[in-house]
């Protein structure tokens, strides 16, 4: 609790929030408080609550009526998302 910063995936991903709760049995990390953010390279996601399901390689980002989810993704290679 309080200015949490977690660096993982061989220093390629960083998670930041005011509070983080990790459940080892489920391999689930929940980020809340402040403006939870996950950065991976240049890609950034931000929301009210971010849940990382490490066993499933999946992330859930939630917003609310006051704070929308923000995401910035950079494609690699030519063509981007639409060719």
Short mmCIF file of N, CA, C and O in Angstrom, two decimals:
data_model
loop_
_atom_site.label_atom_id
_atom_site.label_comp_id
_atom_site.label_asym_id
_atom_site.label_seq_id
_atom_site.Cartn_x
_atom_site.Cartn_y
_atom_site.Cartn_z
N UNK A 1 0.84 -1.18 0.00
CA UNK A 1 0.00 0.00 0.00
C UNK A 1 0.88 1.24 0.00
O UNK A 1 1.88 1.29 0.70
N UNK A 2 0.50 2.22 -0.81
CA UNK A 2 1.22 3.48 -0.86
C UNK A 2 2.31 3.51 -1.91
O UNK A 2 3.38 2.96 -1.69
N UNK A 3 2.04 4.11 -3.05
CA UNK A 3 3.02 4.29 -4.12
C UNK A 3 3.67 2.96 -4.52
O UNK A 3 4.89 2.82 -4.50
N UNK A 4 2.85 2.00 -4.90
CA UNK A 4 3.32 0.66 -5.27
C UNK A 4 3.86 0.68 -6.70
O UNK A 4 3.24 1.24 -7.60
N UNK A 5 5.01 0.05 -6.88
CA UNK A 5 5.58 -0.12 -8.21
C UNK A 5 6.12 -1.53 -8.29
O UNK A 5 6.96 -1.93 -7.47
N UNK A 6 5.63 -2.30 -9.27
CA UNK A 6 6.05 -3.69 -9.45
C UNK A 6 6.67 -3.82 -10.83
O UNK A 6 6.05 -3.46 -11.83
N UNK A 7 7.88 -4.33 -10.88
CA UNK A 7 8.58 -4.54 -12.15
C UNK A 7 8.69 -6.05 -12.35
O UNK A 7 9.18 -6.76 -11.49
N UNK A 8 8.22 -6.53 -13.51
CA UNK A 8 8.27 -7.97 -13.78
C UNK A 8 8.46 -8.23 -15.26
O UNK A 8 8.65 -7.29 -16.02
N UNK A 9 8.43 -9.49 -15.65
CA UNK A 9 8.68 -9.92 -17.03
C UNK A 9 10.03 -9.42 -17.52
O UNK A 9 10.14 -8.76 -18.55
N UNK A 10 11.10 -9.74 -16.75
CA UNK A 10 12.46 -9.34 -17.12
C UNK A 10 12.58 -7.84 -17.36
O UNK A 10 13.21 -7.39 -18.31
N UNK A 11 11.91 -7.08 -16.52
CA UNK A 11 11.94 -5.61 -16.53
C UNK A 11 11.29 -5.02 -17.78
O UNK A 11 11.55 -3.88 -18.14
N UNK A 12 10.42 -5.77 -18.44
CA UNK A 12 9.75 -5.24 -19.63
C UNK A 12 8.37 -4.70 -19.31
O UNK A 12 7.76 -4.04 -20.15
N UNK A 13 7.85 -4.98 -18.12
CA UNK A 13 6.52 -4.53 -17.74
C UNK A 13 6.57 -3.94 -16.33
O UNK A 13 7.23 -4.48 -15.46
N UNK A 14 5.86 -2.81 -16.13
CA UNK A 14 5.80 -2.15 -14.83
C UNK A 14 4.36 -1.86 -14.48
O UNK A 14 3.60 -1.36 -15.31
N UNK A 15 3.98 -2.18 -13.25
CA UNK A 15 2.63 -1.91 -12.75
C UNK A 15 2.75 -0.91 -11.60
O UNK A 15 3.60 -1.07 -10.73
N UNK A 16 1.88 0.11 -11.61
CA UNK A 16 1.91 1.15 -10.58
C UNK A 16 0.51 1.46 -10.09
O UNK A 16 -0.43 1.50 -10.89
N UNK A 17 0.37 1.68 -8.79
CA UNK A 17 -0.91 2.04 -8.19
C UNK A 17 -0.66 2.45 -6.74
O UNK A 17 0.46 2.31 -6.23
N UNK A 18 -1.70 2.92 -6.07
CA UNK A 18 -1.59 3.22 -4.64
C UNK A 18 -1.68 1.95 -3.82
O UNK A 18 -1.11 1.86 -2.74
N UNK A 19 -2.40 0.95 -4.34
CA UNK A 19 -2.57 -0.30 -3.61
C UNK A 19 -2.50 -1.48 -4.58
O UNK A 19 -3.05 -1.43 -5.67
N UNK A 20 -1.82 -2.55 -4.15
CA UNK A 20 -1.75 -3.78 -4.94
C UNK A 20 -2.00 -4.97 -4.01
O UNK A 20 -1.46 -5.02 -2.91
N UNK A 21 -2.83 -5.89 -4.49
CA UNK A 21 -3.10 -7.13 -3.74
C UNK A 21 -2.81 -8.28 -4.68
O UNK A 21 -3.37 -8.36 -5.78
N UNK A 22 -1.93 -9.19 -4.24
CA UNK A 22 -1.57 -10.34 -5.05
C UNK A 22 -2.04 -11.61 -4.35
O UNK A 22 -1.76 -11.83 -3.18
N UNK A 23 -2.78 -12.45 -5.09
CA UNK A 23 -3.23 -13.74 -4.59
C UNK A 23 -2.36 -14.80 -5.26
O UNK A 23 -2.52 -15.07 -6.45
N UNK A 24 -1.44 -15.37 -4.49
CA UNK A 24 -0.46 -16.32 -5.05
C UNK A 24 -1.11 -17.59 -5.59
O UNK A 24 -0.69 -18.10 -6.62
N UNK A 25 -2.14 -18.08 -4.90
CA UNK A 25 -2.79 -19.32 -5.35
C UNK A 25 -3.37 -19.18 -6.75
O UNK A 25 -3.30 -20.10 -7.55
N UNK A 26 -3.96 -18.03 -7.04
CA UNK A 26 -4.60 -17.78 -8.33
C UNK A 26 -3.69 -17.04 -9.31
O UNK A 26 -4.05 -16.87 -10.47
N UNK A 27 -2.57 -16.53 -8.83
CA UNK A 27 -1.66 -15.69 -9.62
C UNK A 27 -2.41 -14.49 -10.19
O UNK A 27 -2.34 -14.19 -11.38
N UNK A 28 -3.13 -13.80 -9.30
CA UNK A 28 -3.92 -12.63 -9.69
C UNK A 28 -3.40 -11.41 -8.93
O UNK A 28 -3.26 -11.44 -7.71
N UNK A 29 -3.13 -10.33 -9.66
CA UNK A 29 -2.69 -9.07 -9.09
C UNK A 29 -3.76 -8.03 -9.36
O UNK A 29 -4.16 -7.82 -10.51
N UNK A 30 -4.24 -7.37 -8.30
CA UNK A 30 -5.27 -6.34 -8.42
C UNK A 30 -4.67 -5.00 -8.02
O UNK A 30 -4.16 -4.84 -6.90
N UNK A 31 -4.73 -4.03 -8.93
CA UNK A 31 -4.21 -2.69 -8.71
C UNK A 31 -5.36 -1.71 -8.55
O UNK A 31 -6.25 -1.66 -9.40
N UNK A 32 -5.35 -0.93 -7.47
CA UNK A 32 -6.38 0.08 -7.23
C UNK A 32 -5.74 1.32 -6.60
O UNK A 32 -4.60 1.29 -6.16
N UNK A 33 -6.52 2.37 -6.54
CA UNK A 33 -6.07 3.60 -5.89
C UNK A 33 -5.20 4.45 -6.78
O UNK A 33 -4.39 3.95 -7.54
N UNK A 34 -5.41 5.76 -6.69
CA UNK A 34 -4.67 6.67 -7.56
C UNK A 34 -5.11 6.46 -8.99
O UNK A 34 -6.29 6.43 -9.30
N UNK A 35 -4.18 6.27 -9.85
CA UNK A 35 -4.46 5.98 -11.26
C UNK A 35 -3.67 4.73 -11.65
O UNK A 35 -2.57 4.84 -12.20
N UNK A 36 -4.21 3.54 -11.37
CA UNK A 36 -3.48 2.31 -11.69
C UNK A 36 -3.04 2.28 -13.15
O UNK A 36 -3.83 2.61 -14.05
N UNK A 37 -1.78 1.93 -13.35
CA UNK A 37 -1.18 1.96 -14.68
C UNK A 37 -0.31 0.74 -14.89
O UNK A 37 0.39 0.31 -13.97
N UNK A 38 -0.36 0.18 -16.09
CA UNK A 38 0.57 -0.87 -16.48
C UNK A 38 1.24 -0.42 -17.77
O UNK A 38 0.58 -0.07 -18.74
N UNK A 39 2.58 -0.43 -17.75
CA UNK A 39 3.36 -0.06 -18.92
C UNK A 39 4.15 -1.28 -19.38
O UNK A 39 4.76 -1.97 -18.56
N UNK A 40 4.12 -1.53 -20.67
CA UNK A 40 4.89 -2.60 -21.27
C UNK A 40 5.55 -2.03 -22.52
O UNK A 40 4.88 -1.83 -23.53
N UNK A 41 6.83 -1.74 -22.42
CA UNK A 41 7.49 -1.01 -23.51
C UNK A 41 6.86 0.36 -23.62
O UNK A 41 6.72 1.07 -22.64
N UNK A 42 6.38 0.70 -24.82
CA UNK A 42 5.70 1.98 -25.01
C UNK A 42 4.19 1.87 -24.78
O UNK A 42 3.50 2.87 -24.70
N UNK A 43 3.66 0.64 -24.68
CA UNK A 43 2.23 0.43 -24.48
C UNK A 43 1.85 0.77 -23.05
O UNK A 43 2.56 0.42 -22.11
N UNK A 44 0.70 1.44 -22.88
CA UNK A 44 0.25 1.87 -21.56
C UNK A 44 -1.25 1.64 -21.42
O UNK A 44 -2.01 1.94 -22.35
N UNK A 45 -1.68 1.08 -20.28
CA UNK A 45 -3.10 1.01 -19.95
C UNK A 45 -3.30 1.66 -18.59
O UNK A 45 -2.43 1.59 -17.72
N UNK A 46 -4.45 2.34 -18.44
CA UNK A 46 -4.74 3.06 -17.21
C UNK A 46 -6.23 2.97 -16.95
O UNK A 46 -7.03 3.07 -17.89
N UNK A 47 -6.62 2.80 -15.70
CA UNK A 47 -8.04 2.72 -15.37
C UNK A 47 -8.26 2.92 -13.88
O UNK A 47 -7.33 3.23 -13.13
N UNK A 48 -9.46 2.71 -13.44
CA UNK A 48 -9.81 2.81 -12.03
C UNK A 48 -9.31 1.58 -11.27
O UNK A 48 -8.88 1.67 -10.13
N UNK A 49 -9.37 0.41 -11.94
CA UNK A 49 -8.93 -0.85 -11.35
C UNK A 49 -8.36 -1.72 -12.47
O UNK A 49 -8.96 -1.84 -13.53
N UNK A 50 -7.20 -2.31 -12.22
CA UNK A 50 -6.57 -3.20 -13.19
C UNK A 50 -6.33 -4.54 -12.52
O UNK A 50 -5.74 -4.60 -11.44
N UNK A 51 -6.80 -5.61 -13.16
CA UNK A 51 -6.60 -6.96 -12.65
C UNK A 51 -5.77 -7.74 -13.66
O UNK A 51 -6.16 -7.86 -14.82
N UNK A 52 -4.61 -8.23 -13.22
CA UNK A 52 -3.75 -9.03 -14.08
C UNK A 52 -3.89 -10.49 -13.68
O UNK A 52 -3.59 -10.86 -12.55
N UNK A 53 -4.36 -11.30 -14.61
CA UNK A 53 -4.50 -12.74 -14.42
C UNK A 53 -3.26 -13.39 -15.04
O UNK A 53 -3.26 -13.72 -16.22
N UNK A 54 -2.22 -13.56 -14.25
CA UNK A 54 -0.94 -14.02 -14.80
C UNK A 54 -1.01 -15.44 -15.35
O UNK A 54 -0.38 -15.72 -16.36
N UNK A 55 -1.75 -16.31 -14.73
CA UNK A 55 -1.85 -17.70 -15.21
C UNK A 55 -2.52 -17.77 -16.58
O UNK A 55 -2.26 -18.68 -17.36
N UNK A 56 -3.39 -16.80 -16.87
CA UNK A 56 -4.13 -16.78 -18.13
C UNK A 56 -3.53 -15.80 -19.14
O UNK A 56 -4.06 -15.65 -20.25
N UNK A 57 -2.48 -15.07 -18.75
CA UNK A 57 -1.89 -14.03 -19.59
C UNK A 57 -2.96 -13.07 -20.10
O UNK A 57 -3.06 -12.78 -21.29
N UNK A 58 -3.78 -12.58 -19.14
CA UNK A 58 -4.93 -11.73 -19.47
C UNK A 58 -5.00 -10.58 -18.49
O UNK A 58 -4.63 -10.72 -17.32
N UNK A 59 -5.46 -9.42 -18.96
CA UNK A 59 -5.60 -8.23 -18.12
C UNK A 59 -6.99 -7.65 -18.29
O UNK A 59 -7.48 -7.53 -19.41
N UNK A 60 -7.61 -7.29 -17.17
CA UNK A 60 -8.92 -6.65 -17.16
C UNK A 60 -8.74 -5.24 -16.63
O UNK A 60 -8.21 -5.06 -15.52
N UNK A 61 -9.17 -4.25 -17.41
CA UNK A 61 -9.06 -2.85 -17.00
C UNK A 61 -10.47 -2.30 -16.86
O UNK A 61 -11.27 -2.39 -17.80
N UNK A 62 -10.77 -1.73 -15.70
CA UNK A 62 -12.10 -1.20 -15.43
C UNK A 62 -12.03 0.30 -15.17
O UNK A 62 -11.09 0.80 -14.57
N UNK A 63 -13.06 0.99 -15.62
CA UNK A 63 -13.22 2.41 -15.35
C UNK A 63 -14.51 2.61 -14.58
O UNK A 63 -15.13 1.65 -14.12
N UNK A 64 -14.92 3.84 -14.43
CA UNK A 64 -16.23 4.14 -13.84
C UNK A 64 -16.79 5.38 -14.50
O UNK A 64 -16.25 5.84 -15.51
N UNK A 65 -17.85 5.94 -13.97
CA UNK A 65 -18.49 7.09 -14.60
C UNK A 65 -17.59 8.32 -14.62
O UNK A 65 -17.73 9.17 -15.48
N UNK A 66 -16.67 8.41 -13.68
CA UNK A 66 -15.78 9.58 -13.60
C UNK A 66 -14.46 9.37 -14.32
O UNK A 66 -13.85 10.32 -14.77
N UNK A 67 -14.01 8.13 -14.38
CA UNK A 67 -12.70 7.84 -14.95
C UNK A 67 -12.79 6.74 -15.99
O UNK A 67 -13.05 5.58 -15.67
N UNK A 68 -12.58 7.11 -17.24
CA UNK A 68 -12.62 6.13 -18.33
C UNK A 68 -11.30 5.36 -18.40
O UNK A 68 -10.27 5.81 -17.93
N UNK A 69 -11.36 4.22 -19.03
CA UNK A 69 -10.16 3.43 -19.31
C UNK A 69 -9.39 4.12 -20.43
O UNK A 69 -9.98 4.62 -21.39
N UNK A 70 -8.07 4.17 -20.28
CA UNK A 70 -7.21 4.72 -21.33
C UNK A 70 -6.22 3.64 -21.75
O UNK A 70 -5.68 2.93 -20.90
N UNK A 71 -5.99 3.53 -23.04
CA UNK A 71 -5.02 2.55 -23.53
C UNK A 71 -4.31 3.12 -24.74
O UNK A 71 -4.93 3.73 -25.61
N UNK A 72 -3.00 2.93 -24.78
CA UNK A 72 -2.19 3.31 -25.93
C UNK A 72 -1.35 2.10 -26.31
O UNK A 72 -0.58 1.59 -25.50
N UNK A 73 -1.55 1.62 -27.53
CA UNK A 73 -0.81 0.46 -28.02
C UNK A 73 -0.09 0.83 -29.31
O UNK A 73 -0.66 1.48 -30.18
N UNK A 74 1.12 0.40 -29.42
CA UNK A 74 1.91 0.63 -30.63
C UNK A 74 2.11 -0.70 -31.33
O UNK A 74 2.57 -1.66 -30.72
N UNK A 75 1.71 -0.76 -32.59
CA UNK A 75 1.88 -1.99 -33.36
C UNK A 75 3.33 -2.12 -33.80
O UNK A 75 4.05 -1.14 -33.90
N UNK A 76 3.72 -3.34 -34.05
CA UNK A 76 5.08 -3.58 -34.53
C UNK A 76 5.01 -3.99 -35.98
O UNK A 76 4.14 -4.74 -36.39
N UNK A 77 5.90 -3.46 -36.75
CA UNK A 77 5.94 -3.81 -38.16
C UNK A 77 5.03 -2.91 -38.98
O UNK A 77 4.39 -2.01 -38.49
N UNK A 78 4.96 -3.18 -40.26
CA UNK A 78 4.15 -2.39 -41.17
C UNK A 78 2.69 -2.79 -41.10
O UNK A 78 2.37 -3.92 -40.81
N UNK A 79 1.83 -1.86 -41.39
CA UNK A 79 0.41 -2.17 -41.52
C UNK A 79 -0.44 -1.85 -40.31
O UNK A 79 -1.60 -1.62 -40.43
N UNK A 80 0.15 -1.83 -39.13
CA UNK A 80 -0.62 -1.52 -37.94
C UNK A 80 -1.71 -2.56 -37.70
O UNK A 80 -1.56 -3.73 -38.02
N UNK A 81 -2.83 -2.10 -37.15
CA UNK A 81 -3.93 -3.01 -36.85
C UNK A 81 -4.75 -3.36 -38.07
O UNK A 81 -5.35 -4.40 -38.15
N UNK A 82 -4.77 -2.45 -39.04
CA UNK A 82 -5.57 -2.67 -40.26
C UNK A 82 -4.62 -2.62 -41.44
O UNK A 82 -3.87 -1.67 -41.63
N UNK A 83 -4.65 -3.65 -42.25
CA UNK A 83 -3.77 -3.68 -43.44
C UNK A 83 -4.49 -3.14 -44.64
O UNK A 83 -5.64 -3.27 -44.80
#
